[in-house]
PDB file of C-alpha atoms in Angstrom:
ATOM      1  CA  MET A   1      35.816  -1.025  -5.262  1.00 87.00           C
ATOM      2  CA  LYS A   2      35.976  -4.346  -7.148  1.00 91.00           C
ATOM      3  CA  ARG A   3      33.042  -5.670  -5.125  1.00 94.00           C
ATOM      4  CA  LEU A   4      31.015  -2.561  -5.854  1.00 95.00           C
ATOM      5  CA  GLN A   5      31.740  -2.644  -9.563  1.00 95.00           C
ATOM      6  CA  ALA A   6      30.943  -6.372  -9.754  1.00 95.00           C
ATOM      7  CA  ALA A   7      27.343  -5.795  -8.623  1.00 97.00           C
ATOM      8  CA  SER A   8      25.086  -6.249 -11.645  1.00 98.00           C
ATOM      9  CA  LEU A   9      21.649  -6.029  -9.979  1.00 98.00           C
ATOM     10  CA  ILE A  10      20.998  -3.308  -7.420  1.00 98.00           C
ATOM     11  CA  THR A  11      17.445  -2.642  -6.272  1.00 98.00           C
ATOM     12  CA  ALA A  12      16.265   0.874  -5.520  1.00 98.00           C
ATOM     13  CA  ILE A  13      14.310  -0.474  -2.565  1.00 98.00           C
ATOM     14  CA  LYS A  14      10.828   0.754  -1.637  1.00 98.00           C
ATOM     15  CA  THR A  15      10.332   2.406   1.780  1.00 98.00           C
ATOM     16  CA  PRO A  16       7.069   1.114   3.352  1.00 98.00           C
ATOM     17  CA  TYR A  17       4.914   2.987   5.875  1.00 98.00           C
ATOM     18  CA  ASP A  18       2.439   2.196   8.626  1.00 98.00           C
ATOM     19  CA  SER A  19      -1.021   3.756   8.908  1.00 97.00           C
ATOM     20  CA  ASN A  20       0.465   6.879  10.516  1.00 97.00           C
ATOM     21  CA  GLY A  21       2.879   7.400   7.654  1.00 97.00           C
ATOM     22  CA  ASP A  22       5.899   6.314   9.694  1.00 98.00           C
ATOM     23  CA  ILE A  23       8.504   3.923   8.303  1.00 98.00           C
ATOM     24  CA  CYS A  24       7.595   0.289   8.974  1.00 98.00           C
ATOM     25  CA  LEU A  25      10.892  -1.497   9.562  1.00 98.00           C
ATOM     26  CA  THR A  26       9.246  -4.915   9.877  1.00 98.00           C
ATOM     27  CA  THR A  27       7.872  -4.667   6.344  1.00 98.00           C
ATOM     28  CA  TYR A  28      11.099  -3.076   5.129  1.00 98.00           C
ATOM     29  CA  ASP A  29      13.104  -6.037   6.374  1.00 98.00           C
ATOM     30  CA  ALA A  30      10.683  -8.485   4.773  1.00 98.00           C
ATOM     31  CA  LEU A  31      11.082  -6.733   1.417  1.00 98.00           C
ATOM     32  CA  ILE A  32      14.862  -6.824   1.672  1.00 98.00           C
ATOM     33  CA  GLU A  33      14.888 -10.502   2.677  1.00 98.00           C
ATOM     34  CA  GLN A  34      13.039 -11.303  -0.551  1.00 98.00           C
ATOM     35  CA  GLN A  35      15.639  -9.342  -2.502  1.00 98.00           C
ATOM     36  CA  ILE A  36      18.379 -11.384  -0.857  1.00 98.00           C
ATOM     37  CA  ALA A  37      16.553 -14.641  -1.621  1.00 98.00           C
ATOM     38  CA  ALA A  38      16.366 -13.645  -5.292  1.00 98.00           C
ATOM     39  CA  GLY A  39      20.108 -13.016  -5.487  1.00 98.00           C
ATOM     40  CA  VAL A  40      20.157  -9.226  -5.697  1.00 98.00           C
ATOM     41  CA  ASP A  41      23.653  -7.795  -5.163  1.00 98.00           C
ATOM     42  CA  GLY A  42      22.777  -4.560  -3.393  1.00 98.00           C
ATOM     43  CA  ILE A  43      20.158  -1.969  -2.515  1.00 98.00           C
ATOM     44  CA  ILE A  44      19.844   1.788  -2.819  1.00 98.00           C
ATOM     45  CA  VAL A  45      18.483   3.110   0.479  1.00 98.00           C
ATOM     46  CA  GLY A  46      16.276   6.187   0.254  1.00 98.00           C
ATOM     47  CA  GLY A  47      16.582   6.669  -3.483  1.00 97.00           C
ATOM     48  CA  THR A  48      13.813   8.127  -5.620  1.00 96.00           C
ATOM     49  CA  THR A  49      11.984   4.793  -5.471  1.00 98.00           C
ATOM     50  CA  GLY A  50      12.591   4.683  -1.715  1.00 98.00           C
ATOM     51  CA  GLU A  51      11.165   8.203  -1.489  1.00 97.00           C
ATOM     52  CA  GLY A  52      14.276   9.817  -0.107  1.00 96.00           C
ATOM     53  CA  GLN A  53      12.720  13.101  -1.194  1.00 96.00           C
ATOM     54  CA  LEU A  54       9.970  12.510   1.398  1.00 97.00           C
ATOM     55  CA  LEU A  55      12.281  11.386   4.207  1.00 97.00           C
ATOM     56  CA  SER A  56      13.918  13.630   6.756  1.00 97.00           C
ATOM     57  CA  TRP A  57      17.697  13.343   6.885  1.00 97.00           C
ATOM     58  CA  GLU A  58      17.320  11.725  10.308  1.00 97.00           C
ATOM     59  CA  GLU A  59      15.075   9.038   8.789  1.00 98.00           C
ATOM     60  CA  HIS A  60      17.498   8.680   5.910  1.00 97.00           C
ATOM     61  CA  ILE A  61      20.523   7.997   8.098  1.00 98.00           C
ATOM     62  CA  ILE A  62      18.552   5.728  10.446  1.00 98.00           C
ATOM     63  CA  LEU A  63      17.491   3.607   7.456  1.00 98.00           C
ATOM     64  CA  ILE A  64      21.067   3.377   6.185  1.00 98.00           C
ATOM     65  CA  ALA A  65      22.327   2.386   9.643  1.00 98.00           C
ATOM     66  CA  HIS A  66      19.537  -0.164   9.999  1.00 98.00           C
ATOM     67  CA  CYS A  67      20.395  -1.765   6.648  1.00 98.00           C
ATOM     68  CA  VAL A  68      24.086  -1.870   7.490  1.00 98.00           C
ATOM     69  CA  HIS A  69      23.331  -3.532  10.833  1.00 98.00           C
ATOM     70  CA  ARG A  70      20.910  -6.097   9.398  1.00 98.00           C
ATOM     71  CA  PHE A  71      22.109  -6.813   5.874  1.00 98.00           C
ATOM     72  CA  SER A  72      25.658  -5.639   5.164  1.00 97.00           C
ATOM     73  CA  ASP A  73      26.941  -9.225   5.274  1.00 97.00           C
ATOM     74  CA  LYS A  74      24.583 -10.125   2.417  1.00 97.00           C
ATOM     75  CA  LEU A  75      24.153  -6.953   0.352  1.00 98.00           C
ATOM     76  CA  ILE A  76      26.024  -3.882  -0.795  1.00 98.00           C
ATOM     77  CA  ILE A  77      24.406  -0.958   1.017  1.00 98.00           C
ATOM     78  CA  VAL A  78      24.302   2.227  -1.050  1.00 98.00           C
ATOM     79  CA  GLY A  79      22.895   5.319   0.633  1.00 98.00           C
ATOM     80  CA  ASN A  80      21.259   7.996  -1.463  1.00 98.00           C
ATOM     81  CA  THR A  81      22.911  10.953   0.230  1.00 98.00           C
ATOM     82  CA  GLY A  82      22.938  13.284  -2.748  1.00 97.00           C
ATOM     83  CA  SER A  83      21.348  16.722  -2.690  1.00 97.00           C
ATOM     84  CA  ASN A  84      21.137  19.869  -4.786  1.00 96.00           C
ATOM     85  CA  ASN A  85      22.738  21.583  -1.799  1.00 97.00           C
ATOM     86  CA  THR A  86      26.458  20.733  -1.684  1.00 98.00           C
ATOM     87  CA  ARG A  87      26.782  21.416   2.040  1.00 98.00           C
ATOM     88  CA  GLU A  88      23.812  19.142   2.730  1.00 98.00           C
ATOM     89  CA  ALA A  89      25.167  16.397   0.454  1.00 98.00           C
ATOM     90  CA  ILE A  90      28.547  16.515   2.203  1.00 98.00           C
ATOM     91  CA  LYS A  91      27.021  16.242   5.672  1.00 98.00           C
ATOM     92  CA  ALA A  92      24.624  13.439   4.707  1.00 98.00           C
ATOM     93  CA  THR A  93      27.380  11.516   2.931  1.00 98.00           C
ATOM     94  CA  GLU A  94      29.739  11.845   5.883  1.00 98.00           C
ATOM     95  CA  ASN A  95      26.976  10.578   8.170  1.00 98.00           C
ATOM     96  CA  GLY A  96      26.168   7.705   5.819  1.00 98.00           C
ATOM     97  CA  PHE A  97      29.748   6.490   5.810  1.00 98.00           C
ATOM     98  CA  ALA A  98      29.956   6.987   9.567  1.00 98.00           C
ATOM     99  CA  VAL A  99      27.125   4.454  10.020  1.00 98.00           C
ATOM    100  CA  GLY A 100      28.777   1.992   7.657  1.00 98.00           C
ATOM    101  CA  MET A 101      27.320   2.285   4.144  1.00 98.00           C
ATOM    102  CA  ASP A 102      29.478   0.866   1.350  1.00 98.00           C
ATOM    103  CA  ALA A 103      28.877   3.670  -1.132  1.00 98.00           C
ATOM    104  CA  SER A 104      26.773   6.730  -1.823  1.00 98.00           C
ATOM    105  CA  LEU A 105      24.542   7.688  -4.732  1.00 98.00           C
ATOM    106  CA  GLN A 106      25.117  11.272  -5.835  1.00 98.00           C
ATOM    107  CA  ILE A 107      22.989  13.437  -8.099  1.00 97.00           C
ATOM    108  CA  ASN A 108      23.788  16.723  -9.817  1.00 97.00           C
ATOM    109  CA  PRO A 109      22.108  19.844  -8.401  1.00 96.00           C
ATOM    110  CA  TYR A 110      18.502  20.001  -9.603  1.00 95.00           C
ATOM    111  CA  TYR A 111      15.967  22.846  -9.634  1.00 94.00           C
ATOM    112  CA  GLY A 112      18.490  25.424  -8.459  1.00 91.00           C
ATOM    113  CA  ARG A 113      20.786  24.346 -11.282  1.00 93.00           C
ATOM    114  CA  THR A 114      24.364  25.482 -11.548  1.00 95.00           C
ATOM    115  CA  SER A 115      27.043  25.809 -14.233  1.00 96.00           C
ATOM    116  CA  LEU A 116      29.037  22.856 -15.513  1.00 95.00           C
ATOM    117  CA  ALA A 117      31.958  24.071 -13.435  1.00 96.00           C
ATOM    118  CA  GLY A 118      29.710  24.107 -10.381  1.00 97.00           C
ATOM    119  CA  VAL A 119      28.465  20.596 -11.116  1.00 97.00           C
ATOM    120  CA  ALA A 120      32.030  19.317 -11.422  1.00 97.00           C
ATOM    121  CA  GLU A 121      33.064  20.927  -8.141  1.00 98.00           C
ATOM    122  CA  HIS A 122      29.943  19.584  -6.397  1.00 98.00           C
ATOM    123  CA  PHE A 123      30.894  16.044  -7.378  1.00 98.00           C
ATOM    124  CA  GLN A 124      34.551  16.510  -6.478  1.00 98.00           C
ATOM    125  CA  ARG A 125      33.527  17.490  -2.952  1.00 98.00           C
ATOM    126  CA  VAL A 126      31.301  14.445  -2.371  1.00 98.00           C
ATOM    127  CA  LEU A 127      33.664  12.019  -4.113  1.00 98.00           C
ATOM    128  CA  ALA A 128      36.372  13.057  -1.671  1.00 98.00           C
ATOM    129  CA  ILE A 129      34.349  11.489   1.153  1.00 98.00           C
ATOM    130  CA  GLY A 130      34.081   7.929  -0.181  1.00 98.00           C
ATOM    131  CA  PRO A 131      33.016   5.640  -3.044  1.00 98.00           C
ATOM    132  CA  ALA A 132      30.102   7.005  -5.057  1.00 98.00           C
ATOM    133  CA  PHE A 133      27.838   6.214  -7.962  1.00 98.00           C
ATOM    134  CA  ILE A 134      26.996   9.287 -10.043  1.00 98.00           C
ATOM    135  CA  TYR A 135      23.347   9.411 -11.090  1.00 98.00           C
ATOM    136  CA  ASN A 136      22.388  10.969 -14.436  1.00 97.00           C
ATOM    137  CA  VAL A 137      18.622  11.407 -14.807  1.00 96.00           C
ATOM    138  CA  PRO A 138      17.991  14.493 -16.949  1.00 95.00           C
ATOM    139  CA  GLY A 139      14.218  14.043 -16.775  1.00 93.00           C
ATOM    140  CA  ARG A 140      14.327  14.786 -13.051  1.00 94.00           C
ATOM    141  CA  THR A 141      17.234  17.208 -12.779  1.00 95.00           C
ATOM    142  CA  GLY A 142      16.711  19.172 -15.995  1.00 95.00           C
ATOM    143  CA  GLN A 143      20.413  18.833 -16.785  1.00 95.00           C
ATOM    144  CA  ASP A 144      22.219  16.074 -18.675  1.00 96.00           C
ATOM    145  CA  LEU A 145      25.543  14.902 -17.264  1.00 97.00           C
ATOM    146  CA  THR A 146      27.396  14.647 -20.557  1.00 96.00           C
ATOM    147  CA  PRO A 147      30.737  12.916 -21.148  1.00 97.00           C
ATOM    148  CA  GLU A 148      32.573  16.219 -20.743  1.00 96.00           C
ATOM    149  CA  ILE A 149      31.468  16.167 -17.089  1.00 96.00           C
ATOM    150  CA  ILE A 150      31.684  12.434 -16.381  1.00 97.00           C
ATOM    151  CA  GLU A 151      34.978  11.564 -18.049  1.00 97.00           C
ATOM    152  CA  PRO A 152      37.162  13.791 -15.831  1.00 97.00           C
ATOM    153  CA  LEU A 153      35.257  12.604 -12.717  1.00 97.00           C
ATOM    154  CA  ALA A 154      35.917   8.975 -13.675  1.00 97.00           C
ATOM    155  CA  LYS A 155      39.595   9.498 -12.849  1.00 97.00           C
ATOM    156  CA  HIS A 156      38.771  10.038  -9.164  1.00 98.00           C
ATOM    157  CA  LYS A 157      39.751   7.121  -6.922  1.00 98.00           C
ATOM    158  CA  ASN A 158      36.279   7.062  -5.335  1.00 98.00           C
ATOM    159  CA  PHE A 159      34.339   7.085  -8.598  1.00 98.00           C
ATOM    160  CA  ILE A 160      32.486   3.759  -8.928  1.00 98.00           C
ATOM    161  CA  GLY A 161      30.528   4.465 -12.089  1.00 98.00           C
ATOM    162  CA  VAL A 162      27.374   6.017 -13.510  1.00 98.00           C
ATOM    163  CA  LYS A 163      23.716   5.174 -13.099  1.00 98.00           C
ATOM    164  CA  GLU A 164      22.808   6.312 -16.592  1.00 97.00           C
ATOM    165  CA  CYS A 165      19.304   7.128 -17.815  1.00 97.00           C
ATOM    166  CA  ALA A 166      20.347   8.688 -21.142  1.00 96.00           C
ATOM    167  CA  GLY A 167      20.227   5.414 -23.061  1.00 96.00           C
ATOM    168  CA  ASN A 168      22.379   2.514 -24.178  1.00 97.00           C
ATOM    169  CA  GLU A 169      24.411   4.439 -26.756  1.00 97.00           C
ATOM    170  CA  ARG A 170      25.719   6.647 -23.951  1.00 97.00           C
ATOM    171  CA  ILE A 171      26.400   3.565 -21.827  1.00 98.00           C
ATOM    172  CA  ALA A 172      28.350   1.919 -24.650  1.00 98.00           C
ATOM    173  CA  HIS A 173      30.435   5.084 -25.096  1.00 97.00           C
ATOM    174  CA  TYR A 174      31.466   5.020 -21.443  1.00 98.00           C
ATOM    175  CA  GLU A 175      32.028   1.279 -21.202  1.00 98.00           C
ATOM    176  CA  GLN A 176      34.342   1.379 -24.224  1.00 97.00           C
ATOM    177  CA  GLN A 177      36.511   3.761 -22.188  1.00 96.00           C
ATOM    178  CA  GLY A 178      36.433   1.554 -19.110  1.00 97.00           C
ATOM    179  CA  ILE A 179      33.897   3.742 -17.263  1.00 98.00           C
ATOM    180  CA  PRO A 180      31.438   1.413 -15.496  1.00 98.00           C
ATOM    181  CA  CYS A 181      27.747   2.066 -16.160  1.00 98.00           C
ATOM    182  CA  TRP A 182      24.499   0.741 -14.756  1.00 98.00           C
ATOM    183  CA  SER A 183      21.274   1.282 -16.639  1.00 98.00           C
ATOM    184  CA  GLY A 184      18.727   3.446 -14.887  1.00 97.00           C
ATOM    185  CA  ASN A 185      15.994   2.289 -17.277  1.00 97.00           C
ATOM    186  CA  ASP A 186      14.559  -1.167 -16.584  1.00 98.00           C
ATOM    187  CA  ASP A 187      13.146  -1.574 -20.076  1.00 97.00           C
ATOM    188  CA  GLU A 188      16.600  -1.052 -21.629  1.00 98.00           C
ATOM    189  CA  CYS A 189      18.713  -2.943 -19.118  1.00 98.00           C
ATOM    190  CA  PHE A 190      18.741  -6.394 -20.764  1.00 98.00           C
ATOM    191  CA  VAL A 191      19.944  -5.046 -24.100  1.00 98.00           C
ATOM    192  CA  GLY A 192      22.239  -2.668 -22.237  1.00 98.00           C
ATOM    193  CA  LYS A 193      23.931  -5.557 -20.447  1.00 98.00           C
ATOM    194  CA  HIS A 194      24.153  -8.109 -23.239  1.00 97.00           C
ATOM    195  CA  LYS A 195      24.620  -5.880 -26.304  1.00 97.00           C
ATOM    196  CA  PHE A 196      26.058  -2.584 -25.081  1.00 97.00           C
ATOM    197  CA  GLY A 197      28.284  -3.914 -22.299  1.00 97.00           C
ATOM    198  CA  SER A 198      26.806  -2.278 -19.210  1.00 98.00           C
ATOM    199  CA  HIS A 199      27.781  -3.492 -15.758  1.00 98.00           C
ATOM    200  CA  GLY A 200      24.110  -4.020 -14.892  1.00 98.00           C
ATOM    201  CA  VAL A 201      21.046  -2.162 -13.694  1.00 98.00           C
ATOM    202  CA  ILE A 202      19.892  -0.135 -10.716  1.00 98.00           C
ATOM    203  CA  SER A 203      16.318  -1.282 -10.856  1.00 98.00           C
ATOM    204  CA  VAL A 204      12.785  -0.309  -9.875  1.00 98.00           C
ATOM    205  CA  ALA A 205      11.168  -3.433 -11.321  1.00 98.00           C
ATOM    206  CA  SER A 206      13.283  -5.715  -9.143  1.00 98.00           C
ATOM    207  CA  ASN A 207      11.185  -4.570  -6.192  1.00 98.00           C
ATOM    208  CA  ILE A 208       8.336  -6.687  -7.590  1.00 98.00           C
ATOM    209  CA  VAL A 209      10.111  -9.296  -9.804  1.00 98.00           C
ATOM    210  CA  PRO A 210      13.659  -9.595  -8.398  1.00 98.00           C
ATOM    211  CA  GLY A 211      14.250 -13.151  -9.597  1.00 98.00           C
ATOM    212  CA  LEU A 212      13.290 -12.311 -13.175  1.00 98.00           C
ATOM    213  CA  MET A 213      15.530  -9.246 -13.122  1.00 98.00           C
ATOM    214  CA  ARG A 214      18.329 -11.518 -11.873  1.00 98.00           C
ATOM    215  CA  GLN A 215      17.758 -13.708 -14.942  1.00 98.00           C
ATOM    216  CA  LEU A 216      17.958 -10.688 -17.251  1.00 98.00           C
ATOM    217  CA  MET A 217      21.355  -9.765 -15.874  1.00 98.00           C
ATOM    218  CA  ASP A 218      22.798 -13.267 -15.727  1.00 98.00           C
ATOM    219  CA  SER A 219      21.531 -14.968 -18.866  1.00 97.00           C
ATOM    220  CA  ASP A 220      20.734 -14.412 -22.530  1.00 95.00           C
ATOM    221  CA  VAL A 221      16.963 -14.700 -22.099  1.00 97.00           C
ATOM    222  CA  PRO A 222      15.334 -12.401 -24.675  1.00 98.00           C
ATOM    223  CA  GLN A 223      11.990 -14.125 -24.174  1.00 98.00           C
ATOM    224  CA  VAL A 224      11.962 -13.113 -20.493  1.00 98.00           C
ATOM    225  CA  ASN A 225      12.911  -9.558 -21.416  1.00 98.00           C
ATOM    226  CA  GLU A 226      10.126  -9.398 -23.991  1.00 98.00           C
ATOM    227  CA  ARG A 227       7.599 -10.786 -21.510  1.00 97.00           C
ATOM    228  CA  LEU A 228       8.519  -8.126 -18.938  1.00 98.00           C
ATOM    229  CA  GLN A 229       8.356  -5.117 -21.272  1.00 98.00           C
ATOM    230  CA  SER A 230       4.644  -4.428 -20.739  1.00 98.00           C
ATOM    231  CA  LEU A 231       4.998  -4.674 -16.974  1.00 98.00           C
ATOM    232  CA  MET A 232       8.013  -2.362 -17.028  1.00 98.00           C
ATOM    233  CA  LYS A 233       6.124   0.151 -19.159  1.00 98.00           C
ATOM    234  CA  TRP A 234       3.190   0.056 -16.727  1.00 98.00           C
ATOM    235  CA  LEU A 235       5.547   0.654 -13.779  1.00 98.00           C
ATOM    236  CA  PHE A 236       6.329   4.042 -15.323  1.00 97.00           C
ATOM    237  CA  CYS A 237       2.816   5.011 -16.443  1.00 97.00           C
ATOM    238  CA  GLU A 238       3.027   7.754 -13.789  1.00 98.00           C
ATOM    239  CA  PRO A 239       6.145   9.304 -12.250  1.00 97.00           C
ATOM    240  CA  ASN A 240       8.102   6.743 -10.245  1.00 97.00           C
ATOM    241  CA  PRO A 241       7.500   5.521  -7.501  1.00 98.00           C
ATOM    242  CA  ILE A 242       3.699   5.758  -7.826  1.00 98.00           C
ATOM    243  CA  ALA A 243       3.217   2.547  -9.806  1.00 98.00           C
ATOM    244  CA  ILE A 244       5.722   0.375  -7.930  1.00 98.00           C
ATOM    245  CA  ASN A 245       4.131   1.503  -4.650  1.00 98.00           C
ATOM    246  CA  THR A 246       0.695   0.599  -5.975  1.00 98.00           C
ATOM    247  CA  ALA A 247       1.922  -2.734  -7.337  1.00 98.00           C
ATOM    248  CA  LEU A 248       3.451  -3.809  -4.015  1.00 98.00           C
ATOM    249  CA  MET A 249       0.201  -2.849  -2.290  1.00 98.00           C
ATOM    250  CA  MET A 250      -1.792  -4.856  -4.827  1.00 98.00           C
ATOM    251  CA  THR A 251       0.325  -7.951  -4.144  1.00 98.00           C
ATOM    252  CA  GLY A 252       0.020  -7.501  -0.389  1.00 98.00           C
ATOM    253  CA  ALA A 253       3.757  -7.005   0.040  1.00 98.00           C
ATOM    254  CA  VAL A 254       3.217  -3.650   1.795  1.00 98.00           C
ATOM    255  CA  LYS A 255       0.241  -1.992   3.453  1.00 98.00           C
ATOM    256  CA  PRO A 256      -1.644   0.516   1.258  1.00 98.00           C
ATOM    257  CA  ASN A 257      -0.204   3.569   3.003  1.00 98.00           C
ATOM    258  CA  PHE A 258       1.167   6.499   0.998  1.00 98.00           C
ATOM    259  CA  ARG A 259       3.066   9.597   2.022  1.00 98.00           C
ATOM    260  CA  LEU A 260       1.730  12.547   0.088  1.00 98.00           C
ATOM    261  CA  PRO A 261       2.089  13.914  -2.506  1.00 98.00           C
ATOM    262  CA  TYR A 262       2.054  10.366  -3.933  1.00 98.00           C
ATOM    263  CA  LYS A 263      -1.334   8.776  -4.530  1.00 98.00           C
ATOM    264  CA  ALA A 264      -2.322   5.372  -5.886  1.00 98.00           C
ATOM    265  CA  LEU A 265      -2.835   4.676  -9.544  1.00 98.00           C
ATOM    266  CA  THR A 266      -6.410   5.012 -10.760  1.00 98.00           C
ATOM    267  CA  GLN A 267      -8.822   2.087 -10.797  1.00 98.00           C
ATOM    268  CA  THR A 268      -8.344   1.703 -14.552  1.00 98.00           C
ATOM    269  CA  GLN A 269      -4.568   1.741 -14.204  1.00 98.00           C
ATOM    270  CA  ARG A 270      -4.739  -0.798 -11.369  1.00 98.00           C
ATOM    271  CA  GLU A 271      -6.893  -3.119 -13.444  1.00 98.00           C
ATOM    272  CA  GLU A 272      -4.348  -2.946 -16.264  1.00 98.00           C
ATOM    273  CA  GLY A 273      -1.573  -3.667 -13.785  1.00 98.00           C
ATOM    274  CA  ALA A 274      -3.451  -6.571 -12.218  1.00 98.00           C
ATOM    275  CA  THR A 275      -3.693  -8.219 -15.633  1.00 98.00           C
ATOM    276  CA  LEU A 276       0.052  -7.842 -16.131  1.00 98.00           C
ATOM    277  CA  LEU A 277       0.901  -9.065 -12.640  1.00 98.00           C
ATOM    278  CA  ARG A 278      -1.390 -12.089 -12.975  1.00 97.00           C
ATOM    279  CA  ALA A 279       0.394 -12.989 -16.208  1.00 96.00           C
ATOM    280  CA  THR A 280       3.531 -13.381 -14.091  1.00 96.00           C
ATOM    281  CA  ALA A 281       3.920 -16.577 -12.089  1.00 95.00           C
ATOM    282  CA  GLN A 282       3.026 -15.956  -8.441  1.00 95.00           C
ATOM    283  CA  GLN A 283       6.354 -17.362  -7.270  1.00 96.00           C
ATOM    284  CA  ASP A 284       8.119 -14.669  -9.313  1.00 97.00           C
ATOM    285  CA  LEU A 285       6.263 -11.829  -7.572  1.00 98.00           C
ATOM    286  CA  VAL A 286       7.014 -10.151  -4.256  1.00 98.00           C
ATOM    287  CA  GLY A 287       3.752 -10.609  -2.363  1.00 97.00           C
ATOM    288  CA  ASP A 288       1.215 -13.380  -1.944  1.00 96.00           C
ATOM    289  CA  THR A 289      -1.712 -12.264  -4.092  1.00 96.00           C
ATOM    290  CA  VAL A 290      -2.862  -9.850  -6.789  1.00 98.00           C
ATOM    291  CA  GLU A 291      -5.848  -7.638  -6.016  1.00 98.00           C
ATOM    292  CA  VAL A 292      -7.021  -4.500  -7.791  1.00 98.00           C
ATOM    293  CA  LEU A 293      -8.062  -2.889  -4.463  1.00 98.00           C
ATOM    294  CA  SER A 294     -10.631  -0.128  -4.222  1.00 98.00           C
ATOM    295  CA  ASP A 295      -9.930   3.579  -3.888  1.00 98.00           C
ATOM    296  CA  SER A 296     -11.078   3.480  -0.263  1.00 98.00           C
ATOM    297  CA  ASP A 297      -8.389   0.908   0.594  1.00 98.00           C
ATOM    298  CA  PHE A 298      -5.624   3.491   0.291  1.00 98.00           C
ATOM    299  CA  ASN A 299      -4.501   5.681   3.178  1.00 98.00           C
ATOM    300  CA  TYR A 300      -2.752   9.018   2.601  1.00 98.00           C
ATOM    301  CA  CYS A 301      -0.513  10.685   5.171  1.00 97.00           C
ATOM    302  CA  ALA A 302       1.071  14.109   5.074  1.00 94.00           C
TER     303      ALA A 302
END
């Protein structure tokens, strides 16, 4: 638990595909190796950024097992095994721990929302299985996990902390009570860490600029934070992970293959992104180049 709570930079790692829309493990490993080289503490496997919502549970567990086998000596491996279906979340979480993950990421039931009592019981059931981060992202679930839900859960022995997207004031409230929090918003994470006392960030941007995100967590570098704000804003110009996928394709880090329903950013959006990426030193980017690409370069698989 101490090792898990000491992790200040965790990357919600991108899942890359081949031209058939199947997971490309060779590219996946190359992405993770660059995260390790930049000093990232851990990865979320099959999170929103890793398109867990587009993966079968078989693919999900295979990816977790693969990461454990290849990288568990260098990284904390967190499997996104949450679901809006408690039975499904329990089974996936049991399987994730069976293949060796260090912790799970758990979300409150979305779409088919339940009562606060139901949310609390859902989390109690998955926390009983092993260490877990609780993920609060009201913009995706339609339900805010308020302190009245989180504070009782924080007493559970397997509660690691909260990935919190409700802002730094909420993070400060929890941290003052000794409840560990990681920012779920890249643009707020520097201030969250150095002013509001967060434990760190679970990051999308670190897919493309892991070394710079490492600096934000480790050092008082407001000039770096300011320089990254425009890039971070662009990375969320469409629902995540559309922009980070497009960015990694533009830098040549992954092949330009999407699983639908995600599609590349528009030409205009890509041109804006190319300007921002080129303003970043090449050695700070994941990938070897920056190209706008044409619409015909992208391949879409169902």
